[in-house]
Amino acid sequence: MSTANLSRRGFLKTSGIVGGGLVVGFSLNGCSAGPVPLKSVASAWAPNAFVQITPDNVMRFYCPRDEMGQGVTTGLATLVAEDLDVSPERLLIELAGPHPDYNNPAFGAQGTGGSTSVKAHYTQLRQVGADVRQVLLQAAAQDLGVPIDSLDTDDGHIVHGDDRLPYGRFVATAAGLEIGGGAALKPPSAFKHIGREFPRLDALAKSTGTAQFGIDVDVPGMEHAVVVRCPVAGGTVKRFESEAARAMPGVTAVVQISSGVAVVAQKYWQAKQAAGKLEVEWTSPQLADVSSADMRAEYALALEDAGDTAHSEGDLEAGFTSAQTVIEQDYWAPYLSHSPMEPMNAVVHVREGEADVWSGTQGIGIAQGLVARYAGLDVENVRAHATYLGGGFGRRATLTHIIEATEVSVATGKPIHLLWSREDDIRHGVFRPASLVRIRTGVDDEGRLTAWQARRVGGNITPYTLKAALPGVLPSLGDGTVDWLVGVAHGAFDGWVVDSSGVEGLHEDLDVANVAVEHVTRENGLPLTFWRSVGHSYTAFAKETALDELAVQAGIDPIELRLRNTGGKPRLQGVIREAGARMQQMQPAPGRSLGFAAHSSFDTDVAEVAEVSVEGGRIRVHKVLCVVDCGIAVNPDVVRAQMEGAIMFGLTAALHGEHTLENGAVVQSNFHDYPILRMNEAPEVEVVIIESAEEPTGVGEPGLPPIAPAVANAVYAATGQRLRSLPLRLA
Amino acid sequence: MIRFELNGHIVETDDAPDTPLLWVVRDTFKLKGSKYGCGAGLCGACTMHLDGQAVRTCVLPVSAVAGKTITTIEGLGTPEAPHPLQAVWAEQGVPQCGYCQSGQIMSAAALLESNPAPSDEQVEQAMAGNICRCGCYPRIKQAILTAAAELAVEVTA
Ligand code: FES
Ligand code: FES
């Protein structure tokens, strides 16, 4: 739904008040999508899918995007609140259920990711707020019998002379009025909340154990399921022996499902114990032949292929001929799991003709569609209830656990709480693809890049994400069609077109006349997906380390080199300049060195400086300076938190993160061998937000890409060792 | 039957004695604030207080708490009457996804009980057992130091 579309909507005439019972909302996009799943609140007025106001002035905001920690509930509430003229702190936040009105304007579907939310909803939700305010003013004018221009608003109240009357007083009248739409938006100079710093709205609930995550859902009669899956992705059950498991206390069922064998018990711990007694024999999939050591060697060989062209400009060879200094190096990044702190889980209850699902997902509509598909129901008979996500990072766009819970509920007829263990999460998830990138580049004696060639070897995430999403997005599509489409995608990305998520960030920041970006696909069946900052998580490491190497070799200041070759991106240059100037002022303690990197991703520009020491072969990051330009910072405190968080997430990958395969099985299993950065390793972080009047851009991911190269460049400054493999390990 | 004190109430369970306390509290007593993160004592998401000490309850059999006193995040404070740490946590916007925060706060509360004025290093050491995948560490540390300072003022006032 575009903004234009929203303000022109002529079909939305009046919106009724509903006393208790059924709440009927009206679809903004006019299609027959059915009622908007709003809370049933007595006498509440719901002029659209987002705002619901009661006569006693309780105002609810239905947040269309999923809260996985990125602060989206606070950010989007601020947008609607600004033009509705109410403090966001006054709004009760509800997590929206599935409905097309809640689609992400960036995707045309109900999904959260790609650092899109604030950017995509910026004008839309402000317009929603402005239009609702306008109708409330009209209603007040009518009720009070005064001209509308004698009225104003302030923090959820109509102001008339000295009187402050709560919005709620006018909802009965407002419900009978036409919503014209297209009300004027506030000029930025009148902003009261956008740009204001206040603590995120969910902080108290999340500090008192009262915020509800998917794992916390508990419905009457619920039983618990634990699934045993094949150690190698793609393996299926050949046969299994369940007698011992069935004899364990509390066990009520053992069922074979698509991903393995599920043990169901009255309590989680009983199911978990009993699952350990199952004996399962698996088929051996193609991935069983893959081990990490061979894989890296194979990728290195593949780098010698020309690959498919993703982008090409100018004359590369002429560019190299005119270069003064040329370097060529390869940069490695391993498989990684997201490992959000809350492992995958869902509660699903399938009954005759209907079902409920509760889960924290990055696409509640996909959850609804998957339950419908696997329970054989129509989508409108599946109620999907969103919860907070205990971390997402891309992981919760793949909802295999919802399929599993649905299959078990169908088989048992009971409400099923299905929980993955940490070991399941690390071994059976969907991964950030491993990647080997070769950069060959040359610079002239004025510090201008004359040629830039980047070639990446690795898997493509798009076919896997299609396979994960399609069955839920289009539940009526047959399995055969889904497999066929996924097969087409796999084929297309190997030899025809390049999956842009594999090469994103390899050249876009650079203003070079002669460029080639190439891609060589290598797949083995390990499922892949988005992982916080996606391709940028490894392309920035390659690009920014290579630039540092080139600067050193050519004897150019690394910041100057970047400034001279990013002419097409003034905002990126702005953060490079600011961080560069601050870097000059930084006075690292003896034994510490500084490293610099900058990268643009998801339309946001970030430069980072890492202060690092190397002690006894161990890399320690003491301090990180982060300069970000994300347009208007809707809530600067949340922007800072996202930069801090992305830096820590990126440091885990830079210093520790690695999944390896042995005969196709993931070797790591829990936090002892897949360590996550801890507080005693966490640097101090200073975030500088560039003042801007431009519309906001995303902040969930862009803080991550620069951190690994900033640290690697600092390690080089400290030791003279150039580290080109993640995680960073000294020789 | 195993009997213990949970947030000020005497409770009894017939869950198997080797059931980790975490699951007894979550599934039997339906207190969902304490979280499962690793099940192996590695992440701290399940931290509660056992007679005032921070313990990892995903690896603590319920039989070990017979006759003892357990406090969970729900027993520490509520949205209406938060513990000083919870109040500072909210004021400083510490949580991101929030999933680890019950465990973080329980570890922090035990730390301040035993050491009301910890140094930076002491905070880092005491909190090193609690993972936050969202990377809220700088804020967690700052919030603990702020709460310690506020509590110190209260004590002297
Ligand atoms: S769940 Fe207990 S330490 Fe991780
Ligand atoms: S806030 Fe998400 S894991 Fe700590």
CSV table of N, CA and C in Angstrom, one decimal, chain A residues 227-331:
chain,number,residue,atom,x,y,z
A,227,VAL,N,11.6,-32.4,19.1
A,227,VAL,CA,11.9,-33.1,17.8
A,227,VAL,C,13.3,-33.6,17.7
A,228,VAL,N,13.5,-34.8,17.3
A,228,VAL,CA,14.8,-35.3,16.9
A,228,VAL,C,15.0,-35.2,15.4
A,229,ARG,N,16.0,-34.5,15.0
A,229,ARG,CA,16.2,-34.3,13.5
A,229,ARG,C,17.5,-34.9,13.1
A,230,CYS,N,17.6,-35.1,11.8
A,230,CYS,CA,18.8,-35.7,11.2
A,230,CYS,C,20.0,-34.8,11.4
A,231,PRO,N,21.1,-35.3,11.9
A,231,PRO,CA,22.3,-34.5,12.1
A,231,PRO,C,22.8,-33.8,10.8
A,232,VAL,N,22.4,-34.3,9.7
A,232,VAL,CA,22.8,-33.7,8.4
A,232,VAL,C,21.6,-33.1,7.7
A,233,ALA,N,21.6,-31.8,7.4
A,233,ALA,CA,20.4,-31.2,6.8
A,233,ALA,C,20.0,-31.9,5.6
A,234,GLY,N,18.7,-32.1,5.4
A,234,GLY,CA,18.2,-32.8,4.2
A,234,GLY,C,17.9,-34.3,4.4
A,235,GLY,N,18.5,-34.9,5.5
A,235,GLY,CA,18.3,-36.3,5.8
A,235,GLY,C,16.8,-36.5,6.3
A,236,THR,N,16.3,-37.7,5.9
A,236,THR,CA,14.9,-38.0,6.4
A,236,THR,C,14.9,-39.3,7.2
A,237,VAL,N,13.8,-39.5,7.8
A,237,VAL,CA,13.7,-40.7,8.7
A,237,VAL,C,13.6,-42.0,7.8
A,238,LYS,N,14.4,-43.0,8.1
A,238,LYS,CA,14.3,-44.2,7.4
A,238,LYS,C,13.5,-45.2,8.2
A,239,ARG,N,13.9,-45.3,9.5
A,239,ARG,CA,13.0,-46.1,10.4
A,239,ARG,C,13.4,-45.6,11.8
A,240,PHE,N,12.5,-45.8,12.8
A,240,PHE,CA,12.9,-45.4,14.2
A,240,PHE,C,12.3,-46.4,15.2
A,241,GLU,N,12.9,-46.4,16.3
A,241,GLU,CA,12.5,-47.3,17.4
A,241,GLU,C,12.1,-46.4,18.6
A,242,SER,N,10.8,-46.5,19.0
A,242,SER,CA,10.3,-45.5,20.0
A,242,SER,C,9.8,-46.2,21.3
A,243,GLU,N,10.0,-47.5,21.4
A,243,GLU,CA,9.5,-48.1,22.6
A,243,GLU,C,10.0,-47.5,23.9
A,244,ALA,N,11.3,-47.4,24.0
A,244,ALA,CA,11.9,-46.8,25.2
A,244,ALA,C,11.4,-45.4,25.5
A,245,ALA,N,11.3,-44.6,24.5
A,245,ALA,CA,10.8,-43.3,24.6
A,245,ALA,C,9.4,-43.3,25.1
A,246,ARG,N,8.5,-44.1,24.6
A,246,ARG,CA,7.1,-44.2,25.0
A,246,ARG,C,7.0,-44.6,26.4
A,247,ALA,N,7.9,-45.4,26.9
A,247,ALA,CA,7.8,-45.9,28.3
A,247,ALA,C,8.2,-44.8,29.3
A,248,MET,N,8.7,-43.7,28.8
A,248,MET,CA,9.2,-42.7,29.8
A,248,MET,C,8.0,-41.9,30.4
A,249,PRO,N,8.2,-41.4,31.7
A,249,PRO,CA,7.1,-40.8,32.3
A,249,PRO,C,6.6,-39.5,31.6
A,250,GLY,N,5.3,-39.4,31.6
A,250,GLY,CA,4.7,-38.2,31.0
A,250,GLY,C,4.5,-38.2,29.5
A,251,VAL,N,5.1,-39.2,28.8
A,251,VAL,CA,5.0,-39.2,27.3
A,251,VAL,C,3.6,-39.6,26.9
A,252,THR,N,3.1,-38.9,26.0
A,252,THR,CA,1.7,-39.1,25.5
A,252,THR,C,1.7,-39.6,24.0
A,253,ALA,N,2.8,-39.3,23.3
A,253,ALA,CA,2.8,-39.7,21.8
A,253,ALA,C,4.2,-39.6,21.3
A,254,VAL,N,4.4,-40.4,20.3
A,254,VAL,CA,5.7,-40.2,19.5
A,254,VAL,C,5.2,-40.2,18.0
A,255,VAL,N,5.5,-39.2,17.3
A,255,VAL,CA,5.0,-39.1,15.9
A,255,VAL,C,6.1,-38.7,14.9
A,256,GLN,N,6.0,-39.3,13.8
A,256,GLN,CA,6.9,-39.0,12.7
A,256,GLN,C,6.4,-37.8,12.0
A,257,ILE,N,7.2,-36.7,11.8
A,257,ILE,CA,6.8,-35.6,11.1
A,257,ILE,C,7.8,-35.3,10.0
A,258,SER,N,7.6,-34.2,9.2
A,258,SER,CA,8.4,-34.1,8.0
A,258,SER,C,9.9,-33.9,8.3
A,259,SER,N,10.2,-33.3,9.5
A,259,SER,CA,11.6,-33.0,9.8
A,259,SER,C,12.3,-34.0,10.6
A,260,GLY,N,11.5,-35.0,11.2
A,260,GLY,CA,12.1,-36.0,12.0
A,260,GLY,C,11.1,-36.7,12.8
A,261,VAL,N,11.4,-37.0,14.1
A,261,VAL,CA,10.5,-37.7,15.0
A,261,VAL,C,10.2,-36.8,16.2
A,262,ALA,N,8.9,-36.6,16.5
A,262,ALA,CA,8.6,-35.8,17.7
A,262,ALA,C,8.1,-36.6,18.8
A,263,VAL,N,8.6,-36.2,20.0
A,263,VAL,CA,8.1,-36.9,21.3
A,263,VAL,C,7.3,-35.9,22.0
A,264,VAL,N,6.1,-36.3,22.4
A,264,VAL,CA,5.2,-35.4,23.1
A,264,VAL,C,5.0,-35.9,24.5
A,265,ALA,N,5.0,-34.9,25.4
A,265,ALA,CA,4.8,-35.3,26.8
A,265,ALA,C,4.1,-34.1,27.5
A,266,GLN,N,3.7,-34.4,28.8
A,266,GLN,CA,2.9,-33.4,29.5
A,266,GLN,C,3.8,-32.2,29.8
A,267,LYS,N,5.1,-32.5,30.1
A,267,LYS,CA,5.9,-31.3,30.4
A,267,LYS,C,7.2,-31.4,29.5
A,268,TYR,N,7.8,-30.2,29.4
A,268,TYR,CA,8.9,-30.1,28.4
A,268,TYR,C,10.1,-31.0,28.8
A,269,TRP,N,10.4,-31.0,30.1
A,269,TRP,CA,11.6,-31.8,30.5
A,269,TRP,C,11.3,-33.3,30.3
A,270,GLN,N,10.1,-33.8,30.4
A,270,GLN,CA,9.8,-35.2,30.2
A,270,GLN,C,10.0,-35.5,28.7
A,271,ALA,N,9.5,-34.6,27.8
A,271,ALA,CA,9.7,-34.8,26.4
A,271,ALA,C,11.1,-34.8,26.0
A,272,LYS,N,11.9,-33.9,26.6
A,272,LYS,CA,13.3,-33.8,26.3
A,272,LYS,C,14.0,-35.1,26.7
A,273,GLN,N,13.7,-35.5,27.9
A,273,GLN,CA,14.4,-36.8,28.4
A,273,GLN,C,14.0,-38.0,27.5
A,274,ALA,N,12.8,-38.0,27.2
A,274,ALA,CA,12.3,-39.2,26.4
A,274,ALA,C,12.9,-39.1,24.9
A,275,ALA,N,13.1,-37.9,24.4
A,275,ALA,CA,13.6,-37.8,23.0
A,275,ALA,C,15.0,-38.4,23.0
A,276,GLY,N,15.7,-38.4,24.1
A,276,GLY,CA,17.0,-38.9,24.2
A,276,GLY,C,17.0,-40.5,24.0
A,277,LYS,N,15.9,-41.1,24.2
A,277,LYS,CA,15.8,-42.5,24.2
A,277,LYS,C,15.4,-43.0,22.8
A,278,LEU,N,15.1,-42.1,21.9
A,278,LEU,CA,14.7,-42.5,20.5
A,278,LEU,C,15.9,-43.0,19.8
A,279,GLU,N,15.6,-44.0,19.0
A,279,GLU,CA,16.7,-44.5,18.0
A,279,GLU,C,16.2,-44.3,16.6
A,280,VAL,N,16.9,-43.4,15.9
A,280,VAL,CA,16.4,-43.1,14.5
A,280,VAL,C,17.5,-43.4,13.5
A,281,GLU,N,17.1,-44.0,12.4
A,281,GLU,CA,18.0,-44.2,11.3
A,281,GLU,C,17.6,-43.2,10.2
A,282,TRP,N,18.6,-42.6,9.6
A,282,TRP,CA,18.4,-41.5,8.7
A,282,TRP,C,18.9,-41.9,7.3
A,283,THR,N,18.2,-41.3,6.3
A,283,THR,CA,18.8,-41.3,4.9
A,283,THR,C,20.0,-40.4,4.9
A,284,SER,N,20.9,-40.7,3.9
A,284,SER,CA,22.1,-39.9,3.8
A,284,SER,C,22.0,-38.9,2.7
A,285,PRO,N,21.8,-37.6,3.0
A,285,PRO,CA,21.7,-36.6,1.9
A,285,PRO,C,23.0,-36.2,1.3
A,286,GLN,N,22.9,-35.4,0.2
A,286,GLN,CA,24.1,-35.0,-0.5
A,286,GLN,C,25.1,-34.2,0.4
A,287,LEU,N,24.6,-33.5,1.3
A,287,LEU,CA,25.5,-32.7,2.2
A,287,LEU,C,26.4,-33.6,3.0
A,288,ALA,N,26.1,-34.9,3.2
A,288,ALA,CA,26.9,-35.8,4.0
A,288,ALA,C,28.3,-35.9,3.5
A,289,ASP,N,28.5,-35.5,2.2
A,289,ASP,CA,29.9,-35.6,1.7
A,289,ASP,C,30.7,-34.4,2.0
A,290,VAL,N,30.2,-33.4,2.6
A,290,VAL,CA,30.8,-32.1,2.7
A,290,VAL,C,31.5,-31.9,4.1
A,291,SER,N,32.8,-31.6,4.1
A,291,SER,CA,33.5,-31.2,5.3
A,291,SER,C,34.2,-29.8,5.1
A,292,SER,N,34.2,-29.1,6.1
A,292,SER,CA,34.7,-27.7,6.0
A,292,SER,C,36.0,-27.5,5.4
A,293,ALA,N,37.0,-28.3,5.8
A,293,ALA,CA,38.3,-28.2,5.3
A,293,ALA,C,38.4,-28.3,3.7
A,294,ASP,N,37.7,-29.3,3.2
A,294,ASP,CA,37.7,-29.5,1.7
A,294,ASP,C,36.9,-28.3,1.1
A,295,MET,N,35.9,-27.9,1.8
A,295,MET,CA,35.1,-26.9,1.2
A,295,MET,C,35.8,-25.6,0.9
A,296,ARG,N,36.7,-25.2,1.8
A,296,ARG,CA,37.4,-23.9,1.6
A,296,ARG,C,38.4,-24.1,0.5
A,297,ALA,N,39.0,-25.3,0.4
A,297,ALA,CA,39.9,-25.5,-0.7
A,297,ALA,C,39.2,-25.5,-2.1
A,298,GLU,N,38.0,-26.0,-2.0
A,298,GLU,CA,37.2,-26.0,-3.3
A,298,GLU,C,36.7,-24.6,-3.6
A,299,TYR,N,36.4,-23.8,-2.7
A,299,TYR,CA,36.1,-22.4,-2.9
A,299,TYR,C,37.3,-21.7,-3.6
A,300,ALA,N,38.5,-22.0,-3.0
A,300,ALA,CA,39.7,-21.3,-3.5
A,300,ALA,C,39.9,-21.7,-5.0
A,301,LEU,N,39.6,-22.9,-5.3
A,301,LEU,CA,39.7,-23.3,-6.7
A,301,LEU,C,38.7,-22.6,-7.6
A,302,ALA,N,37.5,-22.5,-7.0
A,302,ALA,CA,36.4,-21.9,-7.8
A,302,ALA,C,36.7,-20.4,-8.1
A,303,LEU,N,37.5,-19.8,-7.3
A,303,LEU,CA,37.9,-18.4,-7.5
A,303,LEU,C,38.5,-18.2,-8.9
A,304,GLU,N,39.1,-19.3,-9.4
A,304,GLU,CA,39.8,-19.2,-10.7
A,304,GLU,C,38.8,-19.2,-11.8
A,305,ASP,N,37.5,-19.5,-11.6
A,305,ASP,CA,36.5,-19.4,-12.6
A,305,ASP,C,36.1,-17.9,-12.8
A,306,ALA,N,35.7,-17.6,-14.0
A,306,ALA,CA,35.3,-16.2,-14.3
A,306,ALA,C,34.0,-15.9,-13.6
A,307,GLY,N,33.1,-16.9,-13.5
A,307,GLY,CA,31.9,-16.6,-12.8
A,307,GLY,C,30.9,-15.8,-13.6
A,308,ASP,N,29.7,-15.5,-13.0
A,308,ASP,CA,28.7,-14.7,-13.7
A,308,ASP,C,28.9,-13.3,-13.3
A,309,THR,N,28.6,-12.4,-14.3
A,309,THR,CA,28.8,-11.0,-14.0
A,309,THR,C,27.6,-10.4,-13.3
A,310,ALA,N,27.9,-9.8,-12.2
A,310,ALA,CA,26.9,-9.1,-11.4
A,310,ALA,C,26.8,-7.6,-11.8
A,311,HIS,N,28.0,-7.1,-12.1
A,311,HIS,CA,28.1,-5.7,-12.4
A,311,HIS,C,29.4,-5.4,-13.2
A,312,SER,N,29.3,-4.6,-14.2
A,312,SER,CA,30.5,-4.3,-15.0
A,312,SER,C,30.4,-3.0,-15.6
A,313,GLU,N,31.5,-2.2,-15.5
A,313,GLU,CA,31.6,-0.9,-16.1
A,313,GLU,C,33.0,-0.7,-16.6
A,314,GLY,N,33.2,0.1,-17.6
A,314,GLY,CA,34.5,0.5,-18.1
A,314,GLY,C,35.3,-0.6,-18.6
A,315,ASP,N,36.6,-0.4,-18.6
A,315,ASP,CA,37.6,-1.3,-19.1
A,315,ASP,C,38.6,-1.7,-18.0
A,316,LEU,N,38.3,-2.9,-17.4
A,316,LEU,CA,39.1,-3.3,-16.3
A,316,LEU,C,40.6,-3.4,-16.6
A,317,GLU,N,40.9,-4.0,-17.7
A,317,GLU,CA,42.4,-4.2,-18.0
A,317,GLU,C,43.1,-2.9,-18.2
A,318,ALA,N,42.4,-2.0,-18.9
A,318,ALA,CA,43.0,-0.6,-19.1
A,318,ALA,C,43.2,0.0,-17.7
A,319,GLY,N,42.2,-0.2,-16.8
A,319,GLY,CA,42.3,0.3,-15.5
A,319,GLY,C,43.5,-0.2,-14.7
A,320,PHE,N,43.8,-1.5,-14.8
A,320,PHE,CA,44.9,-2.1,-14.1
A,320,PHE,C,46.2,-1.5,-14.8
A,321,THR,N,46.2,-1.4,-16.1
A,321,THR,CA,47.4,-0.9,-16.8
A,321,THR,C,47.8,0.5,-16.3
A,322,SER,N,46.8,1.3,-16.0
A,322,SER,CA,47.1,2.7,-15.6
A,322,SER,C,47.4,2.8,-14.1
A,323,ALA,N,47.3,1.7,-13.3
A,323,ALA,CA,47.5,1.7,-11.9
A,323,ALA,C,49.0,1.8,-11.5
A,324,GLN,N,49.2,2.5,-10.4
A,324,GLN,CA,50.5,2.6,-9.9
A,324,GLN,C,50.8,1.4,-9.0
A,325,THR,N,49.8,1.1,-8.2
A,325,THR,CA,49.9,0.0,-7.2
A,325,THR,C,48.7,-0.9,-7.4
A,326,VAL,N,49.0,-2.2,-7.4
A,326,VAL,CA,47.9,-3.2,-7.6
A,326,VAL,C,48.0,-4.2,-6.5
A,327,ILE,N,46.9,-4.5,-5.9
A,327,ILE,CA,46.9,-5.6,-4.9
A,327,ILE,C,45.8,-6.7,-5.3
A,328,GLU,N,46.0,-7.9,-4.9
A,328,GLU,CA,45.0,-8.9,-5.1
A,328,GLU,C,45.0,-9.8,-3.8
A,329,GLN,N,43.9,-10.0,-3.2
A,329,GLN,CA,43.8,-10.8,-1.9
A,329,GLN,C,42.5,-11.5,-1.8
A,330,ASP,N,42.5,-12.5,-1.1
A,330,ASP,CA,41.2,-13.3,-0.8
A,330,ASP,C,40.8,-13.2,0.6
A,331,TYR,N,39.5,-13.1,0.8
A,331,TYR,CA,38.9,-12.9,2.2
A,331,TYR,C,37.9,-13.9,2.4
